[in-house]
CSV table of C-alpha atoms in Angstrom, one decimal:
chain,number,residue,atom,x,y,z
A,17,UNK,CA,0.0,0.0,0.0
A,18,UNK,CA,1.2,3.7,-0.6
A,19,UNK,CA,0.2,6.9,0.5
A,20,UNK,CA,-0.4,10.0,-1.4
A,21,UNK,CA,-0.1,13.6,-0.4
A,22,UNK,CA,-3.1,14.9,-1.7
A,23,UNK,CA,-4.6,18.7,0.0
A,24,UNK,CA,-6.7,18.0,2.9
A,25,UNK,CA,-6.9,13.9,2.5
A,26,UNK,CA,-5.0,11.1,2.1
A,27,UNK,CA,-5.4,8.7,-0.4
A,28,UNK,CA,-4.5,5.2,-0.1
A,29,UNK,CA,-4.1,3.0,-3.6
A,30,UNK,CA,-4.5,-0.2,-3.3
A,31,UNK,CA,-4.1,-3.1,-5.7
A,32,UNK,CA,-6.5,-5.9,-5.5
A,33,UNK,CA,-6.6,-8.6,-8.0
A,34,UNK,CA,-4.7,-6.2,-10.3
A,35,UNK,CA,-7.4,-3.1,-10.4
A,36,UNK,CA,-6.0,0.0,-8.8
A,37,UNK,CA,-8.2,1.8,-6.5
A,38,UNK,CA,-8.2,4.6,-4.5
A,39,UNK,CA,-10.1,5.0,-1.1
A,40,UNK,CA,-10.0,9.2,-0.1
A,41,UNK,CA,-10.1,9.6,3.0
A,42,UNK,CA,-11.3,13.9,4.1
A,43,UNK,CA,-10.1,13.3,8.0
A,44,UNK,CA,-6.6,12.9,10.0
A,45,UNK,CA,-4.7,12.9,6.9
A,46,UNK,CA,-1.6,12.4,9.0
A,47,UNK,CA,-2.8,9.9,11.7
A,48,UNK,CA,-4.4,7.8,8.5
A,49,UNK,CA,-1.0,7.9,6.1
A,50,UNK,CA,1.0,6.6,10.0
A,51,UNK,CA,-1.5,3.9,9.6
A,52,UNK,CA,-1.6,2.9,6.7
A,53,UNK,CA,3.1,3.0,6.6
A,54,UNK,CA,2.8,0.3,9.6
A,55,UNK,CA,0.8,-1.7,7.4
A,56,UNK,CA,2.8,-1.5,4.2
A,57,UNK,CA,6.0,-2.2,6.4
A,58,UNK,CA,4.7,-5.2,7.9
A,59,UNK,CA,3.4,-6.4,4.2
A,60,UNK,CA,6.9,-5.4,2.9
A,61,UNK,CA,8.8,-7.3,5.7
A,62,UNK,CA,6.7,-10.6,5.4
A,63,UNK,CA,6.3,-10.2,1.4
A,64,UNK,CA,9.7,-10.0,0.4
A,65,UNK,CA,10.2,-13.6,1.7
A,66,UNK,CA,7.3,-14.9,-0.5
A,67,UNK,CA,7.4,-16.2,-3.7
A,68,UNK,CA,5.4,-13.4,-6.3
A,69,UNK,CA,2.1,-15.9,-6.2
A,70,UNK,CA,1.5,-15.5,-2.6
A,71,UNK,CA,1.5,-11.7,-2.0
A,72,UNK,CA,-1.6,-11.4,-3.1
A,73,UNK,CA,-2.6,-13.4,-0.5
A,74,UNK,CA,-0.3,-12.3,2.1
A,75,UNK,CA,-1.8,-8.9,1.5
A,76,UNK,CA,-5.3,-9.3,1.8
A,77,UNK,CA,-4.2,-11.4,5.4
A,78,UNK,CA,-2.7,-8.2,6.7
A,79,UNK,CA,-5.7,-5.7,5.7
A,80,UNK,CA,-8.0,-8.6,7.1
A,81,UNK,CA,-6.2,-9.0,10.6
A,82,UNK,CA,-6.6,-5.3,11.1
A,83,UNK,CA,-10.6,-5.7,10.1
A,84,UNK,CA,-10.8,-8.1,13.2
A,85,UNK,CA,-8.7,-7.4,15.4
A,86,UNK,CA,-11.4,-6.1,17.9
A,87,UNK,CA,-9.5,-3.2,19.2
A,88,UNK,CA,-11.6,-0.8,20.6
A,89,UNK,CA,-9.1,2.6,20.1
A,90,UNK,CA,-10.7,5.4,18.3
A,91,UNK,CA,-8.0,5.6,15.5
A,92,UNK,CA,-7.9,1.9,15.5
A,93,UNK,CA,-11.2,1.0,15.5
A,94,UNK,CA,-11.9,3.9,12.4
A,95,UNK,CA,-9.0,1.8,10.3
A,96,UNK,CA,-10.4,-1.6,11.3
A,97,UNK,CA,-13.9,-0.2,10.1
A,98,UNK,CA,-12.5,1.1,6.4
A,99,UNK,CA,-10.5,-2.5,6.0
A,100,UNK,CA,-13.7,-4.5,6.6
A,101,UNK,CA,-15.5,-1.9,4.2
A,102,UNK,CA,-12.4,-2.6,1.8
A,103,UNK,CA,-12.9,-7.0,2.2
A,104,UNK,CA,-16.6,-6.1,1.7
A,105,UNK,CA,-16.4,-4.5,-1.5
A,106,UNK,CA,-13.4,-7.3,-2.8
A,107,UNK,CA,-15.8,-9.7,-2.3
A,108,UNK,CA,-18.4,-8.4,-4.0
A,109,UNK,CA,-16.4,-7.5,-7.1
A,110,UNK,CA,-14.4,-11.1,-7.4
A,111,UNK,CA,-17.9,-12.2,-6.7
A,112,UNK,CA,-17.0,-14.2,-3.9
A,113,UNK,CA,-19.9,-15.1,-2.2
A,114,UNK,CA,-18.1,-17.7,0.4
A,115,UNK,CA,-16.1,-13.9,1.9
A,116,UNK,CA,-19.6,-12.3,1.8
A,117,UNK,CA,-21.3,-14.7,4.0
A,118,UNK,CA,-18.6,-14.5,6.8
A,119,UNK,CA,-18.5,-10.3,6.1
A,120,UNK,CA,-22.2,-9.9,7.1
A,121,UNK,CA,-23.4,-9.6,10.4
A,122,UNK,CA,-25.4,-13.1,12.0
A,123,UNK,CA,-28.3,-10.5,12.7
A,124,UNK,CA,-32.1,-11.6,11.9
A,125,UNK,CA,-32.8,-8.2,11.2
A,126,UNK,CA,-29.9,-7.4,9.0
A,127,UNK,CA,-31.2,-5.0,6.0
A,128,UNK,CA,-29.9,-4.7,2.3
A,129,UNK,CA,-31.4,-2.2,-0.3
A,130,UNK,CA,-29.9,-2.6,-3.6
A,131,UNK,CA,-30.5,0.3,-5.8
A,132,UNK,CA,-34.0,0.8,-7.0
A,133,UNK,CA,-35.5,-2.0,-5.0
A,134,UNK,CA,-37.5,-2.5,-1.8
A,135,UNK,CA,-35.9,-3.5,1.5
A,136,UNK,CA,-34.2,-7.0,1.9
A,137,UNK,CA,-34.9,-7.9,5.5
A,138,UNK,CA,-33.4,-10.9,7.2
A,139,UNK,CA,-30.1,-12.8,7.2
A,140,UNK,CA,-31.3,-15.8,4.9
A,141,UNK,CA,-33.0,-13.1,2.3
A,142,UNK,CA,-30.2,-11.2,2.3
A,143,UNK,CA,-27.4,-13.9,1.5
A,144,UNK,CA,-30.3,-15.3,-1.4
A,145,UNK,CA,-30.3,-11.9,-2.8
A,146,UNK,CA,-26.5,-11.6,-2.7
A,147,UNK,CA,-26.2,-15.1,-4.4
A,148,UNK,CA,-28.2,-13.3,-7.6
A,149,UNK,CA,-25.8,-10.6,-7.4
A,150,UNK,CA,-22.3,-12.3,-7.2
A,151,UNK,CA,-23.3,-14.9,-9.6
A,152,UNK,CA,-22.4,-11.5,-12.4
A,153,UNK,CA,-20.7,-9.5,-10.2
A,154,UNK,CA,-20.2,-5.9,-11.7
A,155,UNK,CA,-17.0,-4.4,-11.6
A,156,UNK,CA,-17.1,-2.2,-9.0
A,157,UNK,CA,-15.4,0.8,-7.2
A,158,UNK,CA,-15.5,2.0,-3.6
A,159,UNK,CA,-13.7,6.0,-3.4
A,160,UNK,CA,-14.7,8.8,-0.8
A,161,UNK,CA,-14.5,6.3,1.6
A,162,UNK,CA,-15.6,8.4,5.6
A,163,UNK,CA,-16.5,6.9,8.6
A,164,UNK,CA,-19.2,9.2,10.0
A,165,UNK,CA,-20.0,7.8,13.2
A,166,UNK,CA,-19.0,5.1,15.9
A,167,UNK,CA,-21.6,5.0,18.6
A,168,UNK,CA,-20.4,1.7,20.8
A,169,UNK,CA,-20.5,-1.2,19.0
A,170,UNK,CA,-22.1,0.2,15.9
A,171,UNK,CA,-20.8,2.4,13.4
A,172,UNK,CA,-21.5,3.8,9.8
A,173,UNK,CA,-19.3,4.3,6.7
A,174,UNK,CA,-20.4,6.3,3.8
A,175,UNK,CA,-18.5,6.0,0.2
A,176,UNK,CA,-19.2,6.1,-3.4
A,177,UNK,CA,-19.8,3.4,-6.1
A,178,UNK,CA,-18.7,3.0,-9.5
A,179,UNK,CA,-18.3,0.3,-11.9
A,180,UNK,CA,-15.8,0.2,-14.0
A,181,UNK,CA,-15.9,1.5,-17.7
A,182,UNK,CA,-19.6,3.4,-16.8
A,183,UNK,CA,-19.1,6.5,-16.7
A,184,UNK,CA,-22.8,6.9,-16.2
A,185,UNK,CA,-23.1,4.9,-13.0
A,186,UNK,CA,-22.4,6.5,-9.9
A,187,UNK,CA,-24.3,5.3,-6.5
A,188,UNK,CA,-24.0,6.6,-3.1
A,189,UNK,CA,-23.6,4.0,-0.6
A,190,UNK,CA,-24.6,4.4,3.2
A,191,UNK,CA,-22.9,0.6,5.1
A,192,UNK,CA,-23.3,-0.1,8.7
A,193,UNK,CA,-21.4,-2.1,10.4
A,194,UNK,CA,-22.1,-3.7,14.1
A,195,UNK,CA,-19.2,-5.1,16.3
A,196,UNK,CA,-20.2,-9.3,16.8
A,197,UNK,CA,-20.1,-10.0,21.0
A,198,UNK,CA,-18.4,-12.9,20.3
A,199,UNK,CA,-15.3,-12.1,17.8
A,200,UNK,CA,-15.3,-8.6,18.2
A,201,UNK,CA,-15.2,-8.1,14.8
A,202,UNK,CA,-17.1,-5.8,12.6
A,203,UNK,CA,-19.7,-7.4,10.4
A,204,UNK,CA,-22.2,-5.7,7.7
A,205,UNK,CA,-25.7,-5.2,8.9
A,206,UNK,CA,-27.2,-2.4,6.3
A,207,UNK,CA,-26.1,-1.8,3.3
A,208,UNK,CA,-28.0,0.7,1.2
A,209,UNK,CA,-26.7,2.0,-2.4
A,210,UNK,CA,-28.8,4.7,-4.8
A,211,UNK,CA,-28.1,6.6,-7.7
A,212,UNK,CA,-26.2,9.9,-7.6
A,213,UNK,CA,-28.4,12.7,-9.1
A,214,UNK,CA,-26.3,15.6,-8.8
């Protein structure tokens, strides 16, 4: 991962499955660039000892141990928040619906709406509606990534969507994430996505 000087955010690009991406971040431009060096120097350190095919995986286990590792700092817990957002958005453009089901929260009353439809509501409804989707997984782009607000153990992160190539398609996504009692971890319980007018 690299940081990027940019006025009045930082702007980590990252390289999954070899699409660049770039996640702008408006707050603690300095507290989020320390962050994200102790990351790249703990992927560097581990990675150069790794033959080329395994960094890829090697790199998602480093953003994926900081998405669960159930710390409960401010600063921390804001980074932990954005790397579960980033898993959540691999998954659903690799289409990988076995990552999905462990990203979303166990919660019966867990809620999806997926643009221009009615709410989903309920874990099992959810993960059937997700099947449809991942099964022609768009190619799609998180950017503008904020944390708004962590209130205990529940928190929402607001971003914007775009898929690849469509310059016409352009959603704004509202994701809310609840800590689980038992792993600590954060897991999706809303996820709510509508077209950009303006």
């Amino acid at each position: 991962s690299q940081a990027l000087k940019k006025p009045g955010a930082t702007v980590f690009k990252q390289s999954t499955s070899g699409a660049s991406r770039k996640m702008i971040l408006g707050r603690r431009a300095v507290v989020w660039a320390a962050c994200v060096g102790v990351v790249s120097r703990a992927f560097v350190n581990q990675a150069s000892r790794l033959a080329p095919g395994r960094r890829r995986a090697a790199r998602r286990d480093v953003v994926l141990a900081t998405a669960t590792s159930g710390t409960t700092d401010a600063l921390a817990t804001e980074f932990a928040l954005i790397c579960a957002n980033t898993l959540f958005y691999e998954a659903f453009r690799k289409g990988d619906a076995k990552t999905m089901r462990t990203l979303l929260s166990g919660d019966e009353e867990m809620c999806m709406i997926h643009p221009g439809q009615n709410p989903i509501v309920g874990r099992d409804r959810v993960l059937h509606s997700w099947a449809r989707v991942l099964n022609s997984p768009p190619a799609i782009m998180c950017t503008d990534v904020r944390v708004q607000q962590i209130v205990g153990d529940v928190a929402w992160v607001t971003c914007t969507e775009t898929v690849e190539d469509r310059d016409d398609v352009r959603l704004a996504a509202t994701n809310i994430y609840k800590r689980d009692p038992y792993s600590r971890t954060w897991k999706l319980v809303f996820h709510q996505a509508g077209a950009c007018l303006v």
